[in-house]
Each structure stands twice: as C-alpha cells, then as structure tokens.
Amino acid sequence: MKAIVKTEAAPGLSLVDIPDPEIGINDVLIRIQKTSICGTDVHIYQWDDWAKETIRVPQTVGHEFAGVVEEVGSNVTDLYPGDVVSGEGHIVCGRCRNCLAGRRHLCNATSGVGVNRDGAFGEFLAIPITNVWHADPAIPLEVLSLFDPLGNAVHAALSWDLLGEDVLITGAGPIGVMSVVVARHAGARHVVITDYNPYRLALARKCHASVALDLNEETIAGAQSELGMSEGFDVGLEMSGNPQAVNDMLANMAHGGKISLLGIQGENATVDWDDVIFKGLTIKGIYGREMYETWYKMTAMIQSGLDISPLITHRFHYTEYEKAFEVAAAGESGKVVLDWTEPG
Ligand code: NAD
Ligand code: ZN
C-alpha cells in the first residue's frame, strides 16, 4: 500500500510503498478515506526535539482518520466490511488500575497511533477492535476524520457545566475554535477566544465567538467590560500551550471558576498559584478523549446540529502531502484534510 512514512531520522516525510498491515484476531483493518493533519504530525515532519526522542523510524504517521472496515479478525463479531468507522488513537493497556475500572482515558501505559506505532496516513490501518468507533454513516467522512481533535475540545469543554456560563478560551488553533462551537452548542452565554493570529481569529468569528480577541490590540479585561461582565469568566479552556495564556486566564477568572488545561505547557512554565488559591479555582488536566463517552457526545451533538465543517479550510489529495504539511505548519489554516478515496 501507499503510506506517508518517516523513513529516516531527519526532517520530512516520504510517500512510499509498504506491505499492507497484518491483523490479529482482535484487530480491524480499515481502508482509510480521509485523514486530517494534527500539530503532532507537523512536529514529526519537522523533526523537533520531542520527535527525535519519541519516534522510531521507519514509521507511518497520522492519527486523525475516517474510513471503512475492510476486514476483521476472527474474534470480531459485531463489525462488518463496509461499516464506516473512525478510531481512538490512544491504544490502552487494558490491565492497569484505571483500565480495569473503566477509566481507559487515564491508562498509565498508552501507545499512540502514528506516534508509538504505525499510523493512519496510509491506504490501510490496523487497530484493535476496542479502539474502533463505529460511526453514524450520515456524518460526512471529512468531519469524522476530525473526531480526534474535536474530542479534545469536547472532553475539555464538557468537563464543566456551560449552560448560561461565560467561557474564556485561550488559543484559536483548530481545537480552540472547535471549543467555541461546542460551548455555543452547550448553551454558554459569552464565549471569548484569544489569539495573536488574525486568520484564526477570523475563523473563530465565523464560528460564532462572542468576541475573538486579538491580543496584539486588546486585553481580556477590556472584553469583559465590553460584554458587561463584572466578575470574571466561569469556565476557562486553555488551548494555546502558552504559559502567558494560563496566567492571563487565571487573572480573568471568576471566584469558584473551573479551568481545563489542554495546551501542552512545556517544562518550567510559571503559574500564579495565588490566583488559584484566593479565587478557589478548580483546574483539570485534559489528555485525549474519554473512551467512549466523548465519542458518544460528539456524535450526539453533530446529530443535533453541531457544525464543525467551517473548520476545514484546506483539502488535498494524499499525494500532495508536502503542500498540505506546508499549509498546516504556516498557521494560516484551520484543519487540513487529506483525501485517500481517489487512487494515487
Ligand atoms: P495550535 O498550536 O494550532 O494552536 C495554538 C494557538 O494558540 C495558535 O493559534 C497560537 O497563535 C495561539 N497562542 C499562542 N500564544 C498565545 C497566548 N499567549 N494567548 C492566546 N493564544 C496564544 O494548537 P491546536 O492543534 O489547536 O492544539 C491546542 C493545544 O493543545 C496545543 O498546545 C497542543 O499541543 C495541545 N494538544 C493537547 C492534547 C491533549 O490531549 N492534552 C491533544 C491535542 C493537542
Ligand atoms: Zn491501562
């Protein structure tokens, strides 16, 4: 099959022919139809320090996908060729305390599709049946290919009561903007999102943010008074991975506010803990998606009108992956989707 592979420990990726993946008795072979590029894939492409430490070559990359079942292992009894699927990219151990208790998203030994094992940017992907999401075929495949990052947004946002609440989202990357859509759907009053990137702020406005705030020109406190808010935000969703954004958020939270931290902060990020203490804030770290409550909620919300399709700003055939990665790395994009339905 054709696949986009990190063939050597250096920047770049190659489109190469490799053997089709083999399946075990509990696995499902998926014929990939659409994939979407994540920041993680860009890190692997660019071969930054994290990638150098984490990725073993050769390895197929990618973990955001939608496809149809091609073949199932002999133990798989409830999924059939042709079924439309996506899948959870965190393969859990099944044996640790949290896995055994049904809290699989808190597994202490996850393996990442396209990170620690071969990924989805190929004509076929093999994963365990326990990682396959049997999808509603009415959901467009390209939207389904966004379920992994949408799940990050849904997990972070739905960790808290949002109905009638004022929500601050720091970082208007794809996941931040998806969080705007989710918070709106969940009935938030004001949804304010911040960034320095005008392209992404424009996308957030298109997705019905109350205020998409350009930090080059305005402050979060200014937005609060513009909206007639006096006590601060009830819910904060940190989606930038920038320590300054965390501190901006802490400074603008209401007493008793709730915060989800999704953006990866890096080492030695400094936080004003006194804001957390004196305001009585609750902070929750978010990693991945709940298996599979988040997937259920994504499906149910899309079936009831949640529309993330404006987030897809670029589409390429998989043979044009170089161009696609260039766009994804430049920051002037929402989600960049690769098509695998047409032959190469
Ligand atoms: P992204 O990098 O595309 O977007 C981040 C945005 O934050 C950018 O538009 C950037 O301009 C903006 N930003 C930078 N500094 C800022 C500041 N001080 N205030 C406001 N905005 C600022 O990222 P993404 O793909 O949308 O993902 C969001 C974050 O979540 C990233 O940090 C990513 O690594 C992380 N992530 C975490 C998980 C998880 O499971 N915890 C999963 C996926 C992604
Ligand atoms: Zn486990």
XYZ file of C-alpha atoms and ligand atoms in Angstrom:
389
model
C 0.000 0.000 0.000
C 0.917 3.668 -0.273
C 1.731 5.384 3.026
C 3.257 8.616 4.321
C 6.206 7.426 6.349
C 9.013 8.845 8.436
C 11.681 6.805 6.711
C 14.750 8.311 8.343
C 15.637 10.264 11.471
C 15.614 13.651 9.705
C 13.120 16.380 8.713
C 10.492 15.467 6.116
C 8.213 12.548 5.250
C 8.132 10.194 2.264
C 5.290 8.701 0.242
C 6.364 5.079 -0.150
C 5.080 1.569 -0.892
C 4.984 -0.655 2.191
C 3.303 -4.010 2.913
C -0.382 -3.856 3.961
C -0.700 -4.094 7.766
C -1.480 -7.561 9.131
C -4.342 -8.055 11.561
C -4.544 -10.229 14.673
C -7.731 -11.963 15.855
C -8.929 -8.882 17.779
C -7.992 -6.303 15.141
C -9.803 -4.420 12.423
C -8.300 -3.470 9.077
C -9.604 -0.074 7.994
C -9.489 1.283 4.442
C -8.604 4.926 5.028
C -10.813 7.531 3.278
C -9.952 10.882 4.901
C -7.188 11.925 7.272
C -6.506 15.211 8.955
C -3.181 16.773 9.956
C -2.516 17.420 13.661
C 0.171 19.620 15.239
C 1.825 16.385 16.376
C 2.243 15.303 12.740
C 3.853 18.671 11.969
C 6.309 18.158 14.869
C 7.180 14.738 13.431
C 7.561 16.227 9.948
C 9.839 18.988 11.228
C 11.767 16.540 13.436
C 11.904 18.711 16.560
C 13.425 17.602 19.878
C 10.213 15.899 21.013
C 10.020 13.930 17.734
C 13.691 12.919 17.924
C 13.123 11.474 21.394
C 9.787 9.821 20.628
C 9.643 8.487 17.063
C 11.350 5.273 15.936
C 11.860 5.007 12.168
C 10.536 3.757 9.837
C 7.009 4.615 10.930
C 3.763 5.611 9.217
C 2.465 8.849 10.755
C -1.016 10.254 11.444
C -3.827 9.517 13.879
C -6.841 11.575 12.734
C -8.834 9.454 10.289
C -12.100 8.139 8.936
C -12.526 5.050 6.811
C -14.461 1.879 6.156
C -13.902 -1.597 7.527
C -12.008 -3.787 5.040
C -11.533 -6.935 7.116
C -11.963 -8.047 10.742
C -10.085 -10.547 12.926
C -11.774 -13.841 13.847
C -12.712 -12.609 17.348
C -14.535 -9.552 15.998
C -18.235 -10.338 15.731
C -20.076 -7.024 15.575
C -18.377 -5.062 12.801
C -18.591 -5.807 9.070
C -16.755 -4.865 5.894
C -18.097 -1.547 4.624
C -19.003 -0.158 8.086
C -17.975 3.493 8.461
C -15.509 3.991 11.313
C -13.100 6.340 12.982
C -10.908 5.379 15.879
C -9.339 6.318 19.164
C -5.604 6.905 18.716
C -4.683 6.031 22.292
C -4.257 2.264 22.472
C -4.670 1.451 26.171
C -3.111 -1.423 28.097
C -6.379 -2.879 29.419
C -4.638 -4.141 32.587
C -3.738 -1.130 34.740
C -5.957 0.011 37.624
C -7.727 2.702 35.603
C -8.291 0.491 32.562
C -9.771 -2.242 34.750
C -12.036 0.318 36.427
C -13.348 1.523 33.034
C -11.381 4.788 33.100
C -9.417 3.945 29.988
C -8.574 7.570 29.168
C -6.466 7.506 32.354
C -4.475 4.391 31.350
C -0.890 4.643 32.583
C 0.604 2.825 29.584
C -0.966 4.170 26.393
C 0.580 3.681 22.974
C -0.173 6.337 20.351
C -1.254 5.524 16.794
C 1.156 7.354 14.470
C 3.443 8.148 17.419
C 4.473 4.898 19.128
C 3.143 2.558 16.409
C 2.229 2.794 12.727
C -0.337 5.456 11.954
C -3.277 6.278 9.719
C -1.668 8.136 6.794
C -1.752 5.072 4.583
C -4.275 3.229 2.449
C -4.910 0.856 5.370
C -4.678 0.968 9.158
C -4.876 -1.969 11.593
C -6.038 -1.247 15.163
C -7.675 -3.316 17.931
C -11.486 -3.530 17.836
C -11.512 -1.797 21.257
C -10.159 1.338 19.528
C -12.637 1.416 16.660
C -15.533 3.884 16.744
C -18.472 2.540 14.748
C -19.708 5.805 13.271
C -23.023 7.195 12.086
C -22.622 6.925 8.275
C -24.682 10.129 7.896
C -21.718 12.120 9.272
C -19.500 13.314 6.389
C -16.205 11.391 6.308
C -14.097 14.548 6.461
C -15.949 15.672 9.599
C -15.485 12.196 11.054
C -11.740 12.485 10.405
C -11.762 15.397 12.913
C -13.218 13.347 15.779
C -9.823 13.035 17.483
C -9.199 16.807 17.901
C -12.926 17.531 18.260
C -12.829 15.011 21.090
C -10.106 17.042 22.809
C -12.355 20.105 22.621
C -15.433 18.195 23.792
C -13.580 16.500 26.655
C -12.209 19.853 27.835
C -15.434 21.845 27.406
C -17.973 19.312 28.684
C -15.943 18.732 31.845
C -17.948 21.655 33.232
C -21.490 22.982 33.257
C -21.634 25.521 30.403
C -25.320 26.463 30.236
C -25.607 30.216 30.784
C -21.919 30.484 31.740
C -19.231 32.829 30.424
C -16.370 30.942 28.803
C -12.815 32.099 28.061
C -10.787 30.106 25.534
C -7.098 30.957 25.133
C -5.656 29.960 21.733
C -7.661 29.949 18.474
C -5.951 26.924 16.935
C -8.264 24.275 15.487
C -9.053 22.828 18.917
C -9.723 26.256 20.448
C -12.124 27.175 17.647
C -13.855 23.788 17.896
C -14.298 24.562 21.603
C -16.126 27.763 20.654
C -18.576 25.709 18.596
C -19.034 23.188 21.419
C -19.506 25.867 24.115
C -22.113 27.600 21.944
C -23.930 24.316 21.353
C -23.879 23.633 25.109
C -25.600 26.946 25.831
C -22.832 29.235 27.081
C -23.685 32.955 27.297
C -20.471 34.712 26.264
C -17.665 32.811 24.534
C -14.468 34.843 24.307
C -11.439 33.422 22.480
C -7.957 34.953 22.317
C -5.018 34.670 19.929
C -2.417 36.793 18.134
C -3.205 35.281 14.736
C -5.756 37.324 12.693
C -6.543 34.440 10.301
C -7.516 32.168 13.160
C -9.450 34.890 14.984
C -11.470 35.455 11.791
C -12.266 31.730 11.744
C -13.401 31.940 15.380
C -15.736 34.844 14.489
C -17.192 32.783 11.665
C -17.833 30.068 14.267
C -19.847 32.483 16.432
C -17.451 33.514 19.180
C -18.956 36.470 21.116
C -15.547 38.134 20.951
C -12.468 36.887 19.073
C -9.867 38.964 20.790
C -6.606 39.986 19.138
C -4.091 40.209 21.985
C -1.940 42.498 19.830
C -4.623 45.150 20.260
C -6.929 44.356 23.171
C -6.983 42.830 26.646
C -9.255 40.185 28.113
C -10.290 42.635 30.842
C -11.351 45.043 28.081
C -13.532 42.348 26.507
C -15.149 41.686 29.875
C -16.241 45.280 30.266
C -17.350 45.461 26.625
C -19.644 42.486 27.324
C -20.891 43.969 30.614
C -19.229 41.260 32.689
C -18.047 42.259 36.134
C -16.955 39.127 37.991
C -14.814 37.226 35.501
C -15.200 34.039 33.476
C -16.922 30.992 34.931
C -15.122 28.477 32.726
C -11.650 28.659 31.152
C -10.350 26.376 28.385
C -6.581 26.704 27.824
C -5.903 25.667 24.229
C -2.670 27.503 23.344
C 0.080 25.719 25.253
C 1.496 29.149 26.123
C 2.276 29.889 29.811
C 1.341 33.570 29.408
C -2.127 32.452 28.313
C -2.544 30.444 31.517
C -1.689 33.468 33.626
C -3.983 35.726 31.554
C -6.724 33.194 32.174
C -6.129 32.963 35.921
C -6.256 36.762 36.169
C -9.639 36.880 34.406
C -11.479 34.030 36.150
C -14.447 34.481 38.463
C -14.148 33.174 42.002
C -15.014 29.480 42.011
C -14.243 29.227 38.288
C -13.356 25.974 36.529
C -10.442 25.505 34.141
C -9.489 22.777 31.644
C -5.815 22.717 30.655
C -5.332 21.068 27.241
C -2.444 23.060 25.721
C 0.876 21.394 26.459
C 2.905 23.817 28.548
C 6.438 22.505 28.294
C 8.933 22.411 31.110
C 9.148 25.012 33.869
C 6.065 27.044 32.945
C 5.394 29.552 35.728
C 1.905 29.885 37.174
C 0.495 32.438 39.616
C -0.778 29.887 42.141
C -2.127 32.610 44.441
C -4.850 33.354 41.881
C -5.828 29.687 42.024
C -5.915 29.731 45.809
C -7.605 33.065 46.525
C -10.202 32.586 43.795
C -10.875 28.977 44.792
C -10.385 27.773 41.234
C -10.688 24.151 40.083
C -8.169 23.045 37.432
C -8.375 19.829 35.436
C -5.721 18.468 33.077
C -7.191 17.065 29.871
C -5.444 14.345 27.905
C -7.125 12.764 24.910
C -10.772 11.811 24.965
C -12.918 9.790 27.369
C -13.368 6.314 25.939
C -16.029 6.393 24.766
C -18.292 8.916 26.420
C -16.612 11.758 24.491
C -17.162 9.899 21.200
C -20.828 9.396 22.078
C -21.248 13.092 22.887
C -19.524 14.204 19.659
C -21.876 12.020 17.639
C -24.972 13.140 19.522
C -24.057 16.828 19.222
C -23.378 16.557 15.484
C -26.707 14.765 15.079
C -28.330 17.686 16.912
C -26.735 20.445 14.810
C -23.133 20.966 15.963
C -21.326 22.122 12.822
C -17.531 21.974 12.698
C -17.299 21.902 8.895
C -16.174 25.587 8.672
C -13.008 24.444 10.482
C -11.894 22.538 7.390
C -10.088 25.226 5.421
C -7.851 23.131 3.145
C -8.236 19.847 1.282
C -5.512 17.938 -0.602
C -5.079 14.562 -2.236
C -2.643 12.479 -0.173
C -0.048 12.631 -2.963
C 0.084 16.419 -2.316
C 1.051 15.853 1.328
C 4.110 18.143 1.069
C 1.877 21.101 0.215
C -0.602 20.080 2.915
C 2.080 19.986 5.617
C 3.393 23.361 4.485
C -0.080 24.876 4.914
C -0.608 23.174 8.288
C 2.751 24.458 9.574
C 2.188 28.048 8.460
C -0.667 28.792 10.884
C -2.930 30.321 8.198
C -5.298 27.369 8.342
C -7.938 25.565 10.315
C -7.884 21.828 9.691
C -6.090 20.433 6.638
C -7.698 17.236 5.323
C -6.089 14.630 3.043
C -8.242 12.583 0.685
C -7.495 8.871 0.159
C -10.634 7.923 -1.808
C -9.054 8.638 -5.202
C -6.128 6.444 -6.254
C -2.637 7.988 -6.218
P -2.197 25.180 17.657
O -0.765 25.197 18.015
O -2.609 25.033 16.221
O -2.910 26.494 18.222
C -2.475 27.181 19.344
C -2.855 28.656 19.143
O -2.521 29.374 20.340
C -2.111 29.335 17.989
O -3.051 29.870 17.059
C -1.278 30.433 18.682
O -1.165 31.603 17.909
C -2.100 30.682 19.962
N -1.372 31.317 21.072
C -0.047 31.302 21.342
N 0.221 32.024 22.451
C -0.964 32.502 22.907
C -1.352 33.293 24.027
N -0.464 33.733 24.915
N -2.656 33.578 24.166
C -3.582 33.134 23.285
N -3.270 32.380 22.205
C -1.985 32.064 22.025
O -2.820 24.032 18.530
P -4.104 23.061 18.444
O -3.849 21.975 17.457
O -5.371 23.827 18.345
O -3.957 22.444 19.907
C -4.055 23.279 21.034
C -3.069 22.887 22.109
O -3.451 21.635 22.664
C -1.604 22.713 21.675
O -0.778 23.163 22.727
C -1.478 21.199 21.528
O -0.159 20.761 21.723
C -2.369 20.726 22.641
N -2.957 19.396 22.495
C -3.156 18.710 23.637
C -3.796 17.484 23.595
C -4.080 16.745 24.864
O -4.553 15.621 24.799
N -3.828 17.354 26.014
C -4.217 16.956 22.372
C -4.015 17.709 21.209
C -3.391 18.930 21.288
Zn -4.093 0.860 31.161
